[in-house]
Amino acid sequence: MTVSPPILQRPKAVLLAVWLYTFYAALLVPRLWLRGSLHFSWPLVIALTLAFGYFAVIVKSLYMRRRWARWWVLFVTAGAIASWPFVPVDLPSATAELTIFIGQVVTGIAVSGLLLLPSSATWFRS
């Protein structure tokens, strides 16, 4: 009779990354509202539904220890950071919107950092 190795407990870094990524997604609504883009239209409803569906799939996959989701988040974040010098960023002029924008940037980088921690890497590998 073989005994399977115990399942490692989900690291706190992964839980924090999941919550931060959820927070990142939730910041889309106030940012659109402050920009004045949040008025009813079917294309907006479809775009928000797809965006929140994307984030829900990624968050659930990270929580369920799907390695591809971890690499996808790292790839998307690295791509966004690498593209900053080449893509003109339309920085918001309003203080509240700029604060949310900076919060999203910092949150995205923090999520990637948490997913790269040794405890997270070990958990995703097992």
Short mmCIF file of C-alpha atoms in Angstrom, two decimals:
data_model
loop_
_atom_site.label_atom_id
_atom_site.label_comp_id
_atom_site.label_asym_id
_atom_site.label_seq_id
_atom_site.Cartn_x
_atom_site.Cartn_y
_atom_site.Cartn_z
CA MET A 1 0.00 0.00 0.00
CA THR A 2 1.45 3.31 -1.07
CA VAL A 3 0.82 6.45 0.87
CA SER A 4 0.48 9.61 -1.16
CA PRO A 5 2.41 12.62 0.08
CA PRO A 6 0.39 15.12 2.09
CA ILE A 7 -1.08 18.02 0.17
CA LEU A 8 0.74 21.16 1.12
CA GLN A 9 -1.39 23.85 2.67
CA ARG A 10 -2.03 26.85 0.44
CA PRO A 11 0.59 29.51 1.28
CA LYS A 12 -0.55 32.86 2.63
CA ALA A 13 1.30 34.52 -0.26
CA VAL A 14 -0.98 32.77 -2.77
CA LEU A 15 -4.11 33.71 -0.79
CA LEU A 16 -2.96 37.32 -0.69
CA ALA A 17 -2.19 37.24 -4.42
CA VAL A 18 -5.69 35.91 -5.14
CA TRP A 19 -7.31 38.64 -3.04
CA LEU A 20 -5.12 41.35 -4.57
CA TYR A 21 -5.95 40.19 -8.09
CA THR A 22 -9.64 40.31 -7.18
CA PHE A 23 -9.12 43.84 -5.83
CA TYR A 24 -7.30 44.75 -9.05
CA ALA A 25 -10.32 43.62 -11.09
CA ALA A 26 -12.76 45.45 -8.80
CA LEU A 27 -10.87 48.72 -9.38
CA LEU A 28 -11.95 48.67 -13.02
CA VAL A 29 -15.45 49.92 -12.18
CA PRO A 30 -14.53 53.05 -10.20
CA ARG A 31 -11.83 53.87 -12.73
CA LEU A 32 -14.33 53.72 -15.59
CA TRP A 33 -16.85 55.69 -13.53
CA LEU A 34 -14.32 58.45 -12.79
CA ARG A 35 -13.33 58.59 -16.44
CA GLY A 36 -16.99 59.10 -17.38
CA SER A 37 -17.09 55.93 -19.46
CA LEU A 38 -19.56 54.07 -17.28
CA HIS A 39 -22.87 54.66 -19.01
CA PHE A 40 -25.17 51.91 -20.24
CA SER A 41 -24.34 50.49 -23.63
CA TRP A 42 -24.33 46.91 -24.81
CA PRO A 43 -20.68 46.97 -25.89
CA LEU A 44 -19.72 48.14 -22.39
CA VAL A 45 -21.85 45.44 -20.77
CA ILE A 46 -20.26 42.79 -22.98
CA ALA A 47 -16.73 44.14 -22.34
CA LEU A 48 -17.23 44.24 -18.56
CA THR A 49 -18.74 40.76 -18.57
CA LEU A 50 -15.76 39.41 -20.50
CA ALA A 51 -13.28 41.28 -18.29
CA PHE A 52 -14.81 40.03 -15.04
CA GLY A 53 -15.15 36.53 -16.51
CA TYR A 54 -11.44 36.59 -17.39
CA PHE A 55 -10.47 37.69 -13.89
CA ALA A 56 -12.80 35.12 -12.30
CA VAL A 57 -11.18 32.29 -14.31
CA ILE A 58 -7.66 33.46 -13.44
CA VAL A 59 -8.44 33.98 -9.74
CA LYS A 60 -10.14 30.59 -9.41
CA SER A 61 -7.31 28.90 -11.31
CA LEU A 62 -4.68 30.48 -9.06
CA TYR A 63 -6.65 29.39 -6.01
CA MET A 64 -6.97 25.84 -7.37
CA ARG A 65 -3.20 25.57 -7.98
CA ARG A 66 -3.23 25.72 -11.78
CA ARG A 67 0.34 26.32 -12.86
CA TRP A 68 -0.67 27.81 -16.20
CA ALA A 69 -2.56 30.61 -14.40
CA ARG A 70 0.52 31.53 -12.39
CA TRP A 71 2.64 31.69 -15.54
CA TRP A 72 -0.08 33.58 -17.40
CA VAL A 73 -0.22 36.31 -14.70
CA LEU A 74 3.57 36.56 -14.70
CA PHE A 75 3.67 36.72 -18.51
CA VAL A 76 0.97 39.41 -18.74
CA THR A 77 2.57 41.51 -16.01
CA ALA A 78 6.04 41.22 -17.56
CA GLY A 79 4.60 42.14 -20.96
CA ALA A 80 2.87 45.19 -19.53
CA ILE A 81 6.04 46.35 -17.78
CA ALA A 82 8.18 45.72 -20.86
CA SER A 83 5.77 47.69 -23.06
CA TRP A 84 5.74 50.85 -20.91
CA PRO A 85 8.61 52.57 -22.74
CA PHE A 86 7.03 51.91 -26.14
CA VAL A 87 3.33 52.57 -25.54
CA PRO A 88 2.18 56.11 -24.79
CA VAL A 89 0.38 55.88 -21.46
CA ASP A 90 -2.59 58.20 -21.12
CA LEU A 91 -2.10 59.11 -17.48
CA PRO A 92 -5.29 60.34 -15.89
CA SER A 93 -5.33 63.99 -14.90
CA ALA A 94 -7.82 63.64 -12.04
CA THR A 95 -6.25 62.83 -8.70
CA ALA A 96 -8.71 60.06 -7.79
CA GLU A 97 -8.36 58.32 -11.15
CA LEU A 98 -4.57 58.64 -11.03
CA THR A 99 -4.59 57.11 -7.54
CA ILE A 100 -6.63 54.14 -8.80
CA PHE A 101 -4.32 53.78 -11.83
CA ILE A 102 -1.22 53.73 -9.61
CA GLY A 103 -2.99 51.33 -7.25
CA GLN A 104 -3.65 48.95 -10.14
CA VAL A 105 -0.03 49.11 -11.31
CA VAL A 106 1.33 48.46 -7.82
CA THR A 107 -1.22 45.69 -7.20
CA GLY A 108 -0.33 43.93 -10.46
CA ILE A 109 3.37 44.00 -9.63
CA ALA A 110 2.66 42.84 -6.05
CA VAL A 111 0.61 39.88 -7.29
CA SER A 112 3.49 38.79 -9.53
CA GLY A 113 5.97 39.20 -6.69
CA LEU A 114 3.82 37.08 -4.39
CA LEU A 115 3.51 34.37 -7.03
CA LEU A 116 7.31 34.31 -7.41
CA LEU A 117 8.00 33.76 -3.70
CA PRO A 118 9.63 30.40 -2.88
CA SER A 119 6.60 29.25 -0.85
CA SER A 120 4.29 29.96 -3.79
CA ALA A 121 6.61 28.33 -6.31
CA THR A 122 6.89 25.18 -4.18
CA TRP A 123 3.12 24.98 -3.75
CA PHE A 124 2.44 25.36 -7.48
CA ARG A 125 5.11 22.74 -8.30
CA SER A 126 3.73 20.11 -5.95
#
